[in-house]
Short mmCIF file of C-alpha atoms in Angstrom, two decimals:
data_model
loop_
_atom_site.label_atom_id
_atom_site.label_comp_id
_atom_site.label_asym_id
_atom_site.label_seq_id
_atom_site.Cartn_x
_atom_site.Cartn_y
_atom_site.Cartn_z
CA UNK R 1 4.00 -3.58 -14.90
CA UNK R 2 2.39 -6.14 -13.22
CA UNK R 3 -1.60 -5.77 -12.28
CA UNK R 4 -3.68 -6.91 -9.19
CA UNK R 5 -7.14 -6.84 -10.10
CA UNK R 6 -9.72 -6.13 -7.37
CA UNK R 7 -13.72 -6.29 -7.45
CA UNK R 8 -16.01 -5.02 -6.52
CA UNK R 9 -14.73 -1.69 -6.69
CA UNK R 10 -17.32 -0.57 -4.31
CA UNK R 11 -19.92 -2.56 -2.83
CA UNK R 12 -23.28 -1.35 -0.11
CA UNK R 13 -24.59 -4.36 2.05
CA UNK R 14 -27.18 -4.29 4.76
CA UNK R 15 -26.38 -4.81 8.16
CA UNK R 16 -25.90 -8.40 9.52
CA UNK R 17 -25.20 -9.70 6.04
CA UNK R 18 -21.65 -10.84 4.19
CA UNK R 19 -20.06 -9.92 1.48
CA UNK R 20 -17.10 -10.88 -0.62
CA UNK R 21 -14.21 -8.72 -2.01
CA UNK R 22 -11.79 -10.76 -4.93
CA UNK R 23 -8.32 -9.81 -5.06
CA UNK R 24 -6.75 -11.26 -8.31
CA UNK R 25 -3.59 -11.44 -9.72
CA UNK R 26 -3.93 -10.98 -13.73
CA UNK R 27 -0.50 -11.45 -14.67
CA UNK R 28 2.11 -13.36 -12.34
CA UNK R 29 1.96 -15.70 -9.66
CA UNK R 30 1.26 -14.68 -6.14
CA UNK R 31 2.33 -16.54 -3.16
CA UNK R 32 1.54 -14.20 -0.80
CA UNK R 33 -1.06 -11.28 -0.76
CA UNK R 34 -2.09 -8.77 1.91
CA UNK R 35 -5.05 -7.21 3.02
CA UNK R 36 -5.33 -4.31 4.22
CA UNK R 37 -7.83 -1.20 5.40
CA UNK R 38 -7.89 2.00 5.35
CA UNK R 39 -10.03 4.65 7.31
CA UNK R 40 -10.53 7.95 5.85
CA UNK R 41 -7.10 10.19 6.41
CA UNK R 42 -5.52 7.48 8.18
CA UNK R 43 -2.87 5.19 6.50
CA UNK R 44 -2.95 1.59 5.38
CA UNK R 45 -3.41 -0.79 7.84
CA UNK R 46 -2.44 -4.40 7.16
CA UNK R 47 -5.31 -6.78 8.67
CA UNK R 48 -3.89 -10.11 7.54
CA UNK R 49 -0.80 -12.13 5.24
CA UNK R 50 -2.48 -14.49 2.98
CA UNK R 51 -0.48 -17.89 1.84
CA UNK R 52 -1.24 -19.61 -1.08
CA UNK R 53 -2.33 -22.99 0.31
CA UNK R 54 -2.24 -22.08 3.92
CA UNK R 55 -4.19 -20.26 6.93
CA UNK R 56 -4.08 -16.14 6.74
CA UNK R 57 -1.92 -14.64 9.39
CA UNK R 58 -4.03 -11.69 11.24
CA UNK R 59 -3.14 -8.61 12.29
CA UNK R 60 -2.94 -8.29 16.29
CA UNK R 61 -6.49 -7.12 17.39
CA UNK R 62 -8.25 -8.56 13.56
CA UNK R 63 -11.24 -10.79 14.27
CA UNK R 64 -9.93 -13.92 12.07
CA UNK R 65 -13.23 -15.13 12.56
CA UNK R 66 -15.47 -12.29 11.09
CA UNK R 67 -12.80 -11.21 7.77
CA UNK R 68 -11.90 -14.28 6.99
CA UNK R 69 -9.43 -14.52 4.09
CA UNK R 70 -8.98 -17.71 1.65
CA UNK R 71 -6.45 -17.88 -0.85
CA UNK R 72 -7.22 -20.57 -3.16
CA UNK R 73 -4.52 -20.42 -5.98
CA UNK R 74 -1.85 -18.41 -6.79
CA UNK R 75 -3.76 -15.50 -8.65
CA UNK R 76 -6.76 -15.11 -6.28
CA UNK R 77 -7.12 -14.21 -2.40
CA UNK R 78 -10.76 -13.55 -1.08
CA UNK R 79 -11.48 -11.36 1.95
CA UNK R 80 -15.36 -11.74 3.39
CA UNK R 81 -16.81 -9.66 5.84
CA UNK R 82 -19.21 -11.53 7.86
CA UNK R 83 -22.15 -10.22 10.02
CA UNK R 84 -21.25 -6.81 8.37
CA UNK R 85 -21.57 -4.15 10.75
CA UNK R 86 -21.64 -0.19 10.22
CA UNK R 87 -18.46 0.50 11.86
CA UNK R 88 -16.87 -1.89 9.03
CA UNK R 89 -17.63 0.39 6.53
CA UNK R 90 -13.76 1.37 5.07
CA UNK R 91 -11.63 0.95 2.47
CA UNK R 92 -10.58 -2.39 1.68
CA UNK R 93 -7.11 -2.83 -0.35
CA UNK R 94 -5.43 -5.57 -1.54
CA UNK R 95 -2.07 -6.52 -2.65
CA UNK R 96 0.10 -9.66 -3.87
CA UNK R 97 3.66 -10.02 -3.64
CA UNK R 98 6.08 -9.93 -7.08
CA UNK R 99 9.01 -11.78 -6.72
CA UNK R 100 12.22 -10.43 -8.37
CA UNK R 101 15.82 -11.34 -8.71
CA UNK R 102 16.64 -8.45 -6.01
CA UNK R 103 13.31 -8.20 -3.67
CA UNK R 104 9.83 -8.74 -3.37
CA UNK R 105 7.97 -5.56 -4.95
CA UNK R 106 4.32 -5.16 -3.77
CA UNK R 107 1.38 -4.26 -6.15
CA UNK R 108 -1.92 -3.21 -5.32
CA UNK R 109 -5.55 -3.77 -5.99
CA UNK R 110 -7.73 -0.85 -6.84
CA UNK R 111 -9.49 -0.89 -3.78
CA UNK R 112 -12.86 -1.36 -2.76
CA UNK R 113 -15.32 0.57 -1.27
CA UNK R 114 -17.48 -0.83 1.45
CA UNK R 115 -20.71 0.55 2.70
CA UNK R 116 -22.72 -1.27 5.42
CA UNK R 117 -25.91 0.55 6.48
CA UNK N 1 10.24 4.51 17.81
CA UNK N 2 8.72 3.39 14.78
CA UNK N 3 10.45 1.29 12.56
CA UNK N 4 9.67 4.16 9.25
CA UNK N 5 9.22 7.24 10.31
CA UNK N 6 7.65 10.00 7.92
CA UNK N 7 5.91 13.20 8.46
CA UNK N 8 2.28 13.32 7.55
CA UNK N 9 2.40 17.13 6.58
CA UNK N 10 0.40 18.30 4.61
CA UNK N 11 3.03 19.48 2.09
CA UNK N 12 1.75 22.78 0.07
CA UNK N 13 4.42 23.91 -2.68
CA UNK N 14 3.78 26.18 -5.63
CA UNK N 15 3.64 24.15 -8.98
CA UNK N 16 6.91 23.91 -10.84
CA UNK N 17 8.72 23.83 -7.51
CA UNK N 18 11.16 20.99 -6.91
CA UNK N 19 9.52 18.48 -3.89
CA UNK N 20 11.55 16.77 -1.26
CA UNK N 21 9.18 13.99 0.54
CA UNK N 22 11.50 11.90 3.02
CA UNK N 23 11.45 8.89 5.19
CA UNK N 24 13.85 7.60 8.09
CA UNK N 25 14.28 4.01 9.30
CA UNK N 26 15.71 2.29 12.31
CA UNK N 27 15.94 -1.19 11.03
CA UNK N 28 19.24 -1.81 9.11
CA UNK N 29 17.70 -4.80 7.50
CA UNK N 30 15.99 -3.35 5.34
CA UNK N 31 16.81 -4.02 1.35
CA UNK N 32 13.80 -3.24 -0.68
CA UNK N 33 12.53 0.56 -0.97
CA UNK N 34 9.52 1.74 -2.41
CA UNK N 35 7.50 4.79 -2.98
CA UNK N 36 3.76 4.56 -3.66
CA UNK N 37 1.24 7.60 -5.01
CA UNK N 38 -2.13 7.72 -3.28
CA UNK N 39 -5.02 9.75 -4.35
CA UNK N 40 -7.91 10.38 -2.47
CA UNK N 41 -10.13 7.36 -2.62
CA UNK N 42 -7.77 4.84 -4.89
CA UNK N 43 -5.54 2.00 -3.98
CA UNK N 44 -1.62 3.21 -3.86
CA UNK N 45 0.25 3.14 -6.95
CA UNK N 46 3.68 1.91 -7.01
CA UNK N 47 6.08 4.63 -8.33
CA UNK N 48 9.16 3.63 -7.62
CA UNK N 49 11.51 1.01 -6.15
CA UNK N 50 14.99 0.76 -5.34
CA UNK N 51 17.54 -2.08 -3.99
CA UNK N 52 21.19 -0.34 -2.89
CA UNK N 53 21.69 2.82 -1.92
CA UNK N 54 22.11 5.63 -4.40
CA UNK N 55 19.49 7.72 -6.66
CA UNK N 56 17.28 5.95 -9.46
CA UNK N 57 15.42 8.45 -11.51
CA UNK N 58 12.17 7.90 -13.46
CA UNK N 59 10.98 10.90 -15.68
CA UNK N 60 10.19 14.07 -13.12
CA UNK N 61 10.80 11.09 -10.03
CA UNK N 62 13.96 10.43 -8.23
CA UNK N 63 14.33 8.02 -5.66
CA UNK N 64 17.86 8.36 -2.90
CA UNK N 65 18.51 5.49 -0.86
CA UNK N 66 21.25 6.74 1.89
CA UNK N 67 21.90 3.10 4.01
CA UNK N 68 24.73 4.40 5.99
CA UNK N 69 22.00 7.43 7.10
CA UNK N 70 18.88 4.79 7.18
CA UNK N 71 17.10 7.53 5.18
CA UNK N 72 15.34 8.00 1.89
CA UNK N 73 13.67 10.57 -0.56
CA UNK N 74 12.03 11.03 -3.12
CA UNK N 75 12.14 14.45 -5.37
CA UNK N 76 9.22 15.53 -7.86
CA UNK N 77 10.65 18.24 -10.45
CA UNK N 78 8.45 20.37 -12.13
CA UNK N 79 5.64 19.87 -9.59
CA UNK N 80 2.19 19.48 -11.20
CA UNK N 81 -1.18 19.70 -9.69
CA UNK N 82 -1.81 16.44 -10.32
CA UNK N 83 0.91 15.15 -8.33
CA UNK N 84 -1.02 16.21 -5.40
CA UNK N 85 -1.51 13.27 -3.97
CA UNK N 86 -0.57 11.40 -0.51
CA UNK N 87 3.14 9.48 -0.98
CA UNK N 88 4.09 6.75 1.33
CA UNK N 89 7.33 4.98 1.10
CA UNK N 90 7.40 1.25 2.23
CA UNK N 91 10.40 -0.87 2.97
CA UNK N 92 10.95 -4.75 2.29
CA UNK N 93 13.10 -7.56 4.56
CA UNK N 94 12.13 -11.10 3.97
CA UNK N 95 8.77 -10.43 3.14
CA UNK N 96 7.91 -8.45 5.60
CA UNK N 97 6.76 -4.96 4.14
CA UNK N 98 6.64 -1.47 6.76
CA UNK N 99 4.79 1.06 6.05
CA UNK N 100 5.26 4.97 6.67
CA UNK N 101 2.11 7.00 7.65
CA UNK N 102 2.57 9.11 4.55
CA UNK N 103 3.13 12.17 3.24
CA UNK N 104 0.26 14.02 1.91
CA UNK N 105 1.40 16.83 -0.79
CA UNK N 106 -0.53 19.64 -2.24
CA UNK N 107 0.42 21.18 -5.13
CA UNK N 108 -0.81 25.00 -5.53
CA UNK N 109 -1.68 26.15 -9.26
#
């Protein structure tokens, strides 16, 4: 099936810094992606739509200006966290859109792990 | 309402039991059903999707689309430990992908 690579896997920053988490897709073509987050217990929750070529579409109540999400070519969306703060420690997923003769299926990153202390 | 409903349990069944893990809809527009695996601290894991109503089976995994009833399942046979696992199902229109909260399943040795 198809793959979505995502790195790092898990990642500790200080406060007040940024950091960078890759989504890539290794084996098809990805017009759109999604990012997403995920508190502990609590389900996914989509923060943006990423568009090959275009501007992300946030979330209602996502700061566009602090994750701000570029997705260069078709295989690769980036997600950075700017002026990390504690409370954005989560779980950061990613996923790109498969198109198929009969839907769009969804595949997902591994996840990454995000620490800010 | 939400548009996908689906009870967060947990779920706790003996292993070797047969699972039932469910999810209702109120949107009619929906096409594009899928089930993902989650375990604790990993991205989901696509398990199964379906297009058109009726059951598509995958090893110990069967997936039921019922349109008419805007509801869908998916049954585990033989029930492992290692399923054990939170299962959300996910439904597609036109791009636009809704989530249930998920089901979280335990699977007793």
């Amino acid at each position: 099936g198809a793959v979505v690579s995502q790195h790092p896997s898990w990642v500790i920053c200080k406060s007040g810094t940024s950091v960078k988490i890759e989504c890539r897709s290794l084996d098809f073509q990805a017009t759109t992606m999604f990012w997403y987050r995920q508190f502990p217990k609590q389900s996914l929750m989509l923060m943006a739509t990423s568009n090959e070529g275009s501007k992300a579409t946030y979330e209602q109540g996502v700061e566009k200006d602090k994750f701000l999400i570029n997705h260069a070519s078709l295989t690769l969306s980036t997600l950075t966290v700017t002026s990390a703060h504690p409370e954005d420690s989560s779980f950061y997923i990613c996923s790109a859109s498969h198109p198929t003769d009969s839907g769009n299926t969804i595949y997902f990153g591994e996840g990454s792990w995000l620490t800010v202390v | 309402q939400k548009e996908v409903e689906q009870d967060p349990g947990p779920l706790s069944v003996p292993e070797g039991a047969i699972v039932s893990l469910n999810c209702t809809y109120s949107n009619s527009a929906f096409q594009y059903f899928m089930w993902y695996r989650q375990y604790s601290r990993k991205g989901p894991e696509l398990l199964m999707y379906t297009y058109s109503s009726g059951n598509k089976e995958d090893g110990r995994f069967t997936a039921q689309v019922d349109k008419s009833s805007k509801y869908i399942s998916l049954f585990i046979r033989d029930s492992q430990p290692s399923d054990s696992a939170t299962y959300l199902c996910a439904m597609d229109s036109n791009y636009q992908l809704i989530w249930g909260a998920g089901t979280k399943l335990i699977i007793k040795p």
